[in-house]
Tab-separated table of C-alpha atoms in Angstrom:
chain	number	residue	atom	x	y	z
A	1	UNK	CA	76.713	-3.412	-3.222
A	2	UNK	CA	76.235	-5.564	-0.275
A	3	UNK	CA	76.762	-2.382	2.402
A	4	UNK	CA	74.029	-0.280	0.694
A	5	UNK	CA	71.349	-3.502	0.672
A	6	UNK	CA	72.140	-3.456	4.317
A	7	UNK	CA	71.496	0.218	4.688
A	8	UNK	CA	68.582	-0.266	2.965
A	9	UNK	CA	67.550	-2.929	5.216
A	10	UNK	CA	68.355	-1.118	8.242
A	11	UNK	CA	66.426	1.922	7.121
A	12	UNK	CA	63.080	-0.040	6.183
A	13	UNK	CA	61.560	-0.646	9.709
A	14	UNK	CA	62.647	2.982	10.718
A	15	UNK	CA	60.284	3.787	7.395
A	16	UNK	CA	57.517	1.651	8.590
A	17	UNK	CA	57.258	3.026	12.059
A	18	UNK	CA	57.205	6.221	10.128
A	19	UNK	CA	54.515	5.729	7.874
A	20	UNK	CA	52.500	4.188	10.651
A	21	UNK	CA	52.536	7.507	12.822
A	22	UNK	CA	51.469	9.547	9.875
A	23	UNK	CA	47.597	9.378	9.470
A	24	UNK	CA	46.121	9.083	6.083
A	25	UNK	CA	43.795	12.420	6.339
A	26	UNK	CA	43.513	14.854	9.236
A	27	UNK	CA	40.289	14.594	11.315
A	28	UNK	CA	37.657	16.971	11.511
A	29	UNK	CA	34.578	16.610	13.654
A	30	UNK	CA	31.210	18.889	12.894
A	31	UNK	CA	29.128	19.321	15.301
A	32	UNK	CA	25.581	19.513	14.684
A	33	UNK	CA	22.613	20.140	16.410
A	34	UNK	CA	18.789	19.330	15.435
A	35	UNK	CA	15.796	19.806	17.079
A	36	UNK	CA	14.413	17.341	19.796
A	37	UNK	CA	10.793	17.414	18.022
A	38	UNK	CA	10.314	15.130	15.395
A	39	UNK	CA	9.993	16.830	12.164
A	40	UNK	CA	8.796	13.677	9.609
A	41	UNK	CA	10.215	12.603	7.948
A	42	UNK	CA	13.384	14.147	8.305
A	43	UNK	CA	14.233	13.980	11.964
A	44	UNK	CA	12.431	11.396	14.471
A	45	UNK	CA	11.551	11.652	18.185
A	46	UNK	CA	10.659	13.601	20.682
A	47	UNK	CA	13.411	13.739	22.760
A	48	UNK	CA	17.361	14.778	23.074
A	49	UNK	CA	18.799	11.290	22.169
A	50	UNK	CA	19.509	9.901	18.426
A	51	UNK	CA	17.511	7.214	17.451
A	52	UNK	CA	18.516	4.333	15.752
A	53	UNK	CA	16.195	4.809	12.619
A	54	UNK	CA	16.548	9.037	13.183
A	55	UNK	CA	14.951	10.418	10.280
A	56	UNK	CA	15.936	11.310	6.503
A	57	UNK	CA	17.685	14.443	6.817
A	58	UNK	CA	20.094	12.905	9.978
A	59	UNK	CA	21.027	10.237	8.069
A	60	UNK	CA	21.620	12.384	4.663
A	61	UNK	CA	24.027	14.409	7.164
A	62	UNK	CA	25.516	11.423	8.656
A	63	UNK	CA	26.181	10.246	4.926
A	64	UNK	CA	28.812	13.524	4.857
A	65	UNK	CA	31.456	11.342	6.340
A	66	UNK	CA	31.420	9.428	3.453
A	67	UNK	CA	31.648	12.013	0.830
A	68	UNK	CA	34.619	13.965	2.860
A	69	UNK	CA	37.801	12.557	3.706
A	70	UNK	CA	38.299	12.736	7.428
A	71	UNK	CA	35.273	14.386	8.501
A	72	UNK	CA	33.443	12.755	11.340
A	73	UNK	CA	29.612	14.112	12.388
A	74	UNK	CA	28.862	14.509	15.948
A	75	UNK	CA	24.740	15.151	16.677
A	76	UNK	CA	23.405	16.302	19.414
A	77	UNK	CA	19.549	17.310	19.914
A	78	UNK	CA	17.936	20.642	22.063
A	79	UNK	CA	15.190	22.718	21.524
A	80	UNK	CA	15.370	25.061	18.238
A	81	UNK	CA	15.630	27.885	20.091
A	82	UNK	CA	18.712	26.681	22.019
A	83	UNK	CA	20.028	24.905	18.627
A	84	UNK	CA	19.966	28.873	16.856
A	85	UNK	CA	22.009	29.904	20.228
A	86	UNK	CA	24.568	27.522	20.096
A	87	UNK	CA	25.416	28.085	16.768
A	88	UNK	CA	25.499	31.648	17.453
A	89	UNK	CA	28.300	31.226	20.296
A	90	UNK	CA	29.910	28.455	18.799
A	91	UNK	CA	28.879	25.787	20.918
A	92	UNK	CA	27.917	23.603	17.613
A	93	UNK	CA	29.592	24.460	14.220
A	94	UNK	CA	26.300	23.712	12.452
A	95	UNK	CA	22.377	23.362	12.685
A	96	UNK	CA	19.459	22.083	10.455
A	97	UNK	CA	16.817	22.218	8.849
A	98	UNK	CA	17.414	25.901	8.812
A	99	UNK	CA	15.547	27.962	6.641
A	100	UNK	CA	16.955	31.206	5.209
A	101	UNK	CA	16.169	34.678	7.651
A	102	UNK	CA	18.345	37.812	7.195
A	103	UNK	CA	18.431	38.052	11.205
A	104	UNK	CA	20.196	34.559	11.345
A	105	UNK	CA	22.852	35.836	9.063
A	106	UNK	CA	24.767	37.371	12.054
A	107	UNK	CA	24.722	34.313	14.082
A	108	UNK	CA	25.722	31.454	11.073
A	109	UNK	CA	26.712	30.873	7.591
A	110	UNK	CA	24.512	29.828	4.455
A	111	UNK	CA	25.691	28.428	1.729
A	112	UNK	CA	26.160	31.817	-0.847
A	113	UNK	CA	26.637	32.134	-4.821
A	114	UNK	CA	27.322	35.448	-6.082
A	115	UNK	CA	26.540	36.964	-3.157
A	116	UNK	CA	23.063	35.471	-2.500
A	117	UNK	CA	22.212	32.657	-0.727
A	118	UNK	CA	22.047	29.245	-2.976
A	119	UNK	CA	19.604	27.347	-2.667
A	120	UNK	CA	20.794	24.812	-4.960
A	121	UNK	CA	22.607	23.337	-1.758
A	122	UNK	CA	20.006	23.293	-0.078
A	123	UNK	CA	19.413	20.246	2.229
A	124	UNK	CA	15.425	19.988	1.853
A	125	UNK	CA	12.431	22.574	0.782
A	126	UNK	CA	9.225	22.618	3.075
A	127	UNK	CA	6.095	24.168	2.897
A	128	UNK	CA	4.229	26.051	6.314
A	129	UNK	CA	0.640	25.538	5.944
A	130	UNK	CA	-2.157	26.674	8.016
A	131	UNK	CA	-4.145	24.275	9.971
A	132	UNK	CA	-8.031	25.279	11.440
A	133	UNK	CA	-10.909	23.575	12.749
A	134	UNK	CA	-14.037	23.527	10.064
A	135	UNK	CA	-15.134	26.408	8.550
A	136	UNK	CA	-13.305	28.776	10.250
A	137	UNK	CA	-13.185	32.223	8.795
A	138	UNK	CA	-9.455	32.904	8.325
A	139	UNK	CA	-9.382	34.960	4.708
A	140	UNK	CA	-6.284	33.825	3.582
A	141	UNK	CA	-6.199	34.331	0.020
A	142	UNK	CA	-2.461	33.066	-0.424
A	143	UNK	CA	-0.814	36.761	0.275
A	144	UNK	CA	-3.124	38.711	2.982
A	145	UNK	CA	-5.352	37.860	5.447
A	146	UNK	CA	-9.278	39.305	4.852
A	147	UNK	CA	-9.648	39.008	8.747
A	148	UNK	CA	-6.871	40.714	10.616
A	149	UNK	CA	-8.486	39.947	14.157
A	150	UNK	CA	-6.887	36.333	14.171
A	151	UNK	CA	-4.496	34.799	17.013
A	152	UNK	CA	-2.193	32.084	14.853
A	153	UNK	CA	-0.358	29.639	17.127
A	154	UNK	CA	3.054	28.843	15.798
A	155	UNK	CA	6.682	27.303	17.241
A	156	UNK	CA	8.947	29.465	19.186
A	157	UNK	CA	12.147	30.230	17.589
A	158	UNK	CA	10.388	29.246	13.777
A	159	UNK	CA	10.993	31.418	10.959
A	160	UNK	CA	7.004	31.253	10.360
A	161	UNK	CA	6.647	33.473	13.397
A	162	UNK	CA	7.936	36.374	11.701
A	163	UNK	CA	6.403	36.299	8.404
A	164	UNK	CA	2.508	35.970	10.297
A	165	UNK	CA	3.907	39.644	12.726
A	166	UNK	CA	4.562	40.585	8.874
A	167	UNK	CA	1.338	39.512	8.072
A	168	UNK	CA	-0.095	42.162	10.628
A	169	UNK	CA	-1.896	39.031	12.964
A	170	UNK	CA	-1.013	38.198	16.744
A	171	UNK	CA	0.811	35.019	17.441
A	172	UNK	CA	0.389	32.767	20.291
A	173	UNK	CA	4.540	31.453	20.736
A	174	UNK	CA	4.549	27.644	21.928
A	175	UNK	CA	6.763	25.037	23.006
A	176	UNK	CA	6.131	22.766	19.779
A	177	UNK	CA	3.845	22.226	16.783
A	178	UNK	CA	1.844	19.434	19.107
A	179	UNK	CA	0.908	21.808	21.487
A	180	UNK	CA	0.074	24.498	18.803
A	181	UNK	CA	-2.633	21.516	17.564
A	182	UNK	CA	-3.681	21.176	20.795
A	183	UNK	CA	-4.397	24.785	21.510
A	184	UNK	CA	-6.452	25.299	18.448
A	185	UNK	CA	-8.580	21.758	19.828
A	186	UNK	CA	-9.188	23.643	23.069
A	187	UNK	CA	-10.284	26.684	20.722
A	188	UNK	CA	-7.853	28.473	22.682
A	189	UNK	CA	-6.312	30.275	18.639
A	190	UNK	CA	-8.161	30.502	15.480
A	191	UNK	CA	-5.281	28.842	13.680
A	192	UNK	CA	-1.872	27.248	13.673
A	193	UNK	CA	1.046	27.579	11.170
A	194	UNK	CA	2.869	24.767	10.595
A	195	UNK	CA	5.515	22.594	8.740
A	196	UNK	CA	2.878	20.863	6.750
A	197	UNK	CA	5.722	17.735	6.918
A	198	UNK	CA	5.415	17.598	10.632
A	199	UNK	CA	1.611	18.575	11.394
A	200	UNK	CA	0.358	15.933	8.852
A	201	UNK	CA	2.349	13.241	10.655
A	202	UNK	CA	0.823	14.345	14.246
A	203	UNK	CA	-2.554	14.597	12.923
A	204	UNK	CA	-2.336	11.002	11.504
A	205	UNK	CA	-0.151	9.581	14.605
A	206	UNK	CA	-3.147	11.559	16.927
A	207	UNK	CA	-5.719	11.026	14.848
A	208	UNK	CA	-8.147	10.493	18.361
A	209	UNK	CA	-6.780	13.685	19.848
A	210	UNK	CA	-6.593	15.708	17.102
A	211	UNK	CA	-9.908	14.601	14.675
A	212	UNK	CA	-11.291	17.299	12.942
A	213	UNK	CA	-8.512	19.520	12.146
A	214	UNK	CA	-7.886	20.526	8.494
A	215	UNK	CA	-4.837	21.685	6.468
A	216	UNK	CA	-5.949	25.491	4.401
A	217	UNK	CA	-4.478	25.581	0.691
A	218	UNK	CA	-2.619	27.394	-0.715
A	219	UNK	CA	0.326	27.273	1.806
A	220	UNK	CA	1.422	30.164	3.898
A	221	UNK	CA	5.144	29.784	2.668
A	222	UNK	CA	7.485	27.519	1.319
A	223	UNK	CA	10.951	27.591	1.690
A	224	UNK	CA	14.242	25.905	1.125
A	225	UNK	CA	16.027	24.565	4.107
A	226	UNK	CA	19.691	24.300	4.981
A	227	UNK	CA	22.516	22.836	6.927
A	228	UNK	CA	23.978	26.738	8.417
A	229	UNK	CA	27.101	26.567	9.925
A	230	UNK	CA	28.319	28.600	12.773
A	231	UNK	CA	30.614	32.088	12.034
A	232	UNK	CA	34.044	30.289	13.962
A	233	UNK	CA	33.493	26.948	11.994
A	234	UNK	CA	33.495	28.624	8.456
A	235	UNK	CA	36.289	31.482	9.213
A	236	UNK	CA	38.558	28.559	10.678
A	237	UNK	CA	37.742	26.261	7.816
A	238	UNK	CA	36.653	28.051	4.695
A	239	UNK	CA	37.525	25.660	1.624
A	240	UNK	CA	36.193	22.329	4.169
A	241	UNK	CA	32.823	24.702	4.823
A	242	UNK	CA	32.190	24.818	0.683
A	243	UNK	CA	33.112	21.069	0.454
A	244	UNK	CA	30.359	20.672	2.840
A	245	UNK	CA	27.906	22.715	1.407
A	246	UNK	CA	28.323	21.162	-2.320
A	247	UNK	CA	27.886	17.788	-0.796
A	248	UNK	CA	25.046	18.067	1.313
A	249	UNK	CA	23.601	19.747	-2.304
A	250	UNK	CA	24.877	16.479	-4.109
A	251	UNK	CA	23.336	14.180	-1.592
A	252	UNK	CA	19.908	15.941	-1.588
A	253	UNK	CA	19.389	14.898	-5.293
A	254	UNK	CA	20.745	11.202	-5.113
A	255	UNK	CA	19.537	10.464	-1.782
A	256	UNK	CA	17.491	12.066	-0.470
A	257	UNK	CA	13.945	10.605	-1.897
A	258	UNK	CA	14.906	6.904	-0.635
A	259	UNK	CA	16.047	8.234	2.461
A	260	UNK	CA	12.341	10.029	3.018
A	261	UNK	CA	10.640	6.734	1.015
A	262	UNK	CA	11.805	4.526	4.113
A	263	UNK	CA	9.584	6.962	6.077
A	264	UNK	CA	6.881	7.492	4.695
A	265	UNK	CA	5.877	3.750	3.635
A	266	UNK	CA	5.700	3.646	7.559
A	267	UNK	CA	3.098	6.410	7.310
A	268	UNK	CA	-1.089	6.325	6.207
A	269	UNK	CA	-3.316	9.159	4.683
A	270	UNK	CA	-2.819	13.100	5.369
A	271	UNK	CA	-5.694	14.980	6.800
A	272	UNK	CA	-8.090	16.540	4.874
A	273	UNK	CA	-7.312	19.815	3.059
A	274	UNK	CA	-9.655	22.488	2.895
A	275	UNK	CA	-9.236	25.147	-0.026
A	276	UNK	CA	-10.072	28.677	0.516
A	277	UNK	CA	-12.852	29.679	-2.415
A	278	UNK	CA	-11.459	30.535	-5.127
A	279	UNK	CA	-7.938	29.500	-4.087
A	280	UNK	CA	-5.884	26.298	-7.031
A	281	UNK	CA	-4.522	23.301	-4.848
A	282	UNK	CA	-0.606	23.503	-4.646
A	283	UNK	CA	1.722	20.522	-3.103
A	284	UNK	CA	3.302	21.080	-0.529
A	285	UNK	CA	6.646	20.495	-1.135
């Protein structure tokens, strides 16, 4: 009895060291990439570093670490045009807010049921709106446009972009949605589409640059947005890619409201809407 409590004894700090050397849960990092434009409430600056209050949807990411065992979020911020090319090559294993485009399907993942795409994992929805100067004469009746002979400004790389060339008007590509506002100041386009989310918040933010400028009901589009992630990350990691996908799903309907509250009790009064004749209100969102 006495030689096996000393094995036992013997054996119990190689068991320790043992244990210690083993971690708990394997590590994964995802690496994600936003935009370096604010989009308000959901992402916040304009510039390539992560701000300490960064905006709703960052911080409903961030909040995946908590949900999944071992997974650790990495952001970085580039231009949306750059974010869509990383994620194409793998440089980043994920992007957002992404909205759904049958082109982007060959350079990332969507979350999918049943073959479609399932937008009840979606991390956000958002409306495009336009945006004119008084009385303009734009025709848009909600599906067409009465006056074809328009130049729309509208962000380069945005899925808006190709739904207005659908739409059968030109588009003026920018750099961002401020300089799209300050294009149609200079009367340089007759409109500008824009994430109704982000334009509202530069219109009140610029209110003595920008004065004047109205939002058009109803909305151009509105879409549900997701976290995609890249092709490599979701063939290497299939089952972690659906865990993902369910939680960032999960979070949008517990969390995501206070996360955006926080943000907008920071913010005043939209800008005016104008309503085409004819045309019901509809929100935005």
């Amino acid at each position: 009895m006495k030689a096996c409590v000393q094995s036992y004894l013997a054996l119990f700090p190689i068991c320790l060291l043992l244990a210690a050397a083993q971690p708990a849960v394997a590590e994964t990092v995802l690496h994600v990439a936003y935009e370096d434009k604010t989009q308000f409430p959901y992402y916040m600056g304009e510039t390539q570093r992560v701000l300490e209050k960064p905006g709703a949807a960052v911080e409903l990411v961030k909040l995946l670490e908590e949900r999944i065992p071992g997974l650790q979020i990495k952001f970085s911020r580039y231009p949306w045009k750059r974010c869509l090319a990383m994620l194409e090559t793998g440089q980043v294993d994920g992007i957002f807010n992404a909205s759904y485009n049958e082109e982007r399907t060959r350079i990332g993942a969507y979350p999918r049921k049943d073959g479609q795409v399932d937008p009840s994992r979606r991390l956000t929805t958002i409306s495009y709106h336009l945006y004119s100067l008084p009385n303009a004469d734009l025709g848009w009746n909600g599906k067409t446009f009465a006056n074809p002979d328009l130049e729309i400004g509208a962000p380069l790389g945005y899925s808006i972009v190709n739904d207005l060339e659908d739409l059968e008007v030109s588009v003026m590509k920018v750099r961002s949605s401020m300089q799209s506002l300050q294009l149609l100041i200079a009367r340089r386009v007759d409109a500008v589409a824009l994430q109704s989310v982000t334009a509202d918040f530069l219109l009140t933010r610029n209110a003595d640059q920008l004065s004047g400028i109205v939002r058009i009901d109803p909305p151009l589009r509105t879409k549900p947005y997701y976290l995609m992630l890249s092709r490599q990350f979701k063939a290497e990691n299939p089952e972690l890619s659906e865990q993902i996908w369910n939680a960032v799903g999960q979070l949008r309907q517990e969390k995501l409201e206070a996360l955006s509250q926080s943000y907008l009790s920071e913010s005043t009064t939209p800008p005016e809407t104008m309503v085409n004749p004819g045309e019901p209100t509809t929100t935005s969102m």
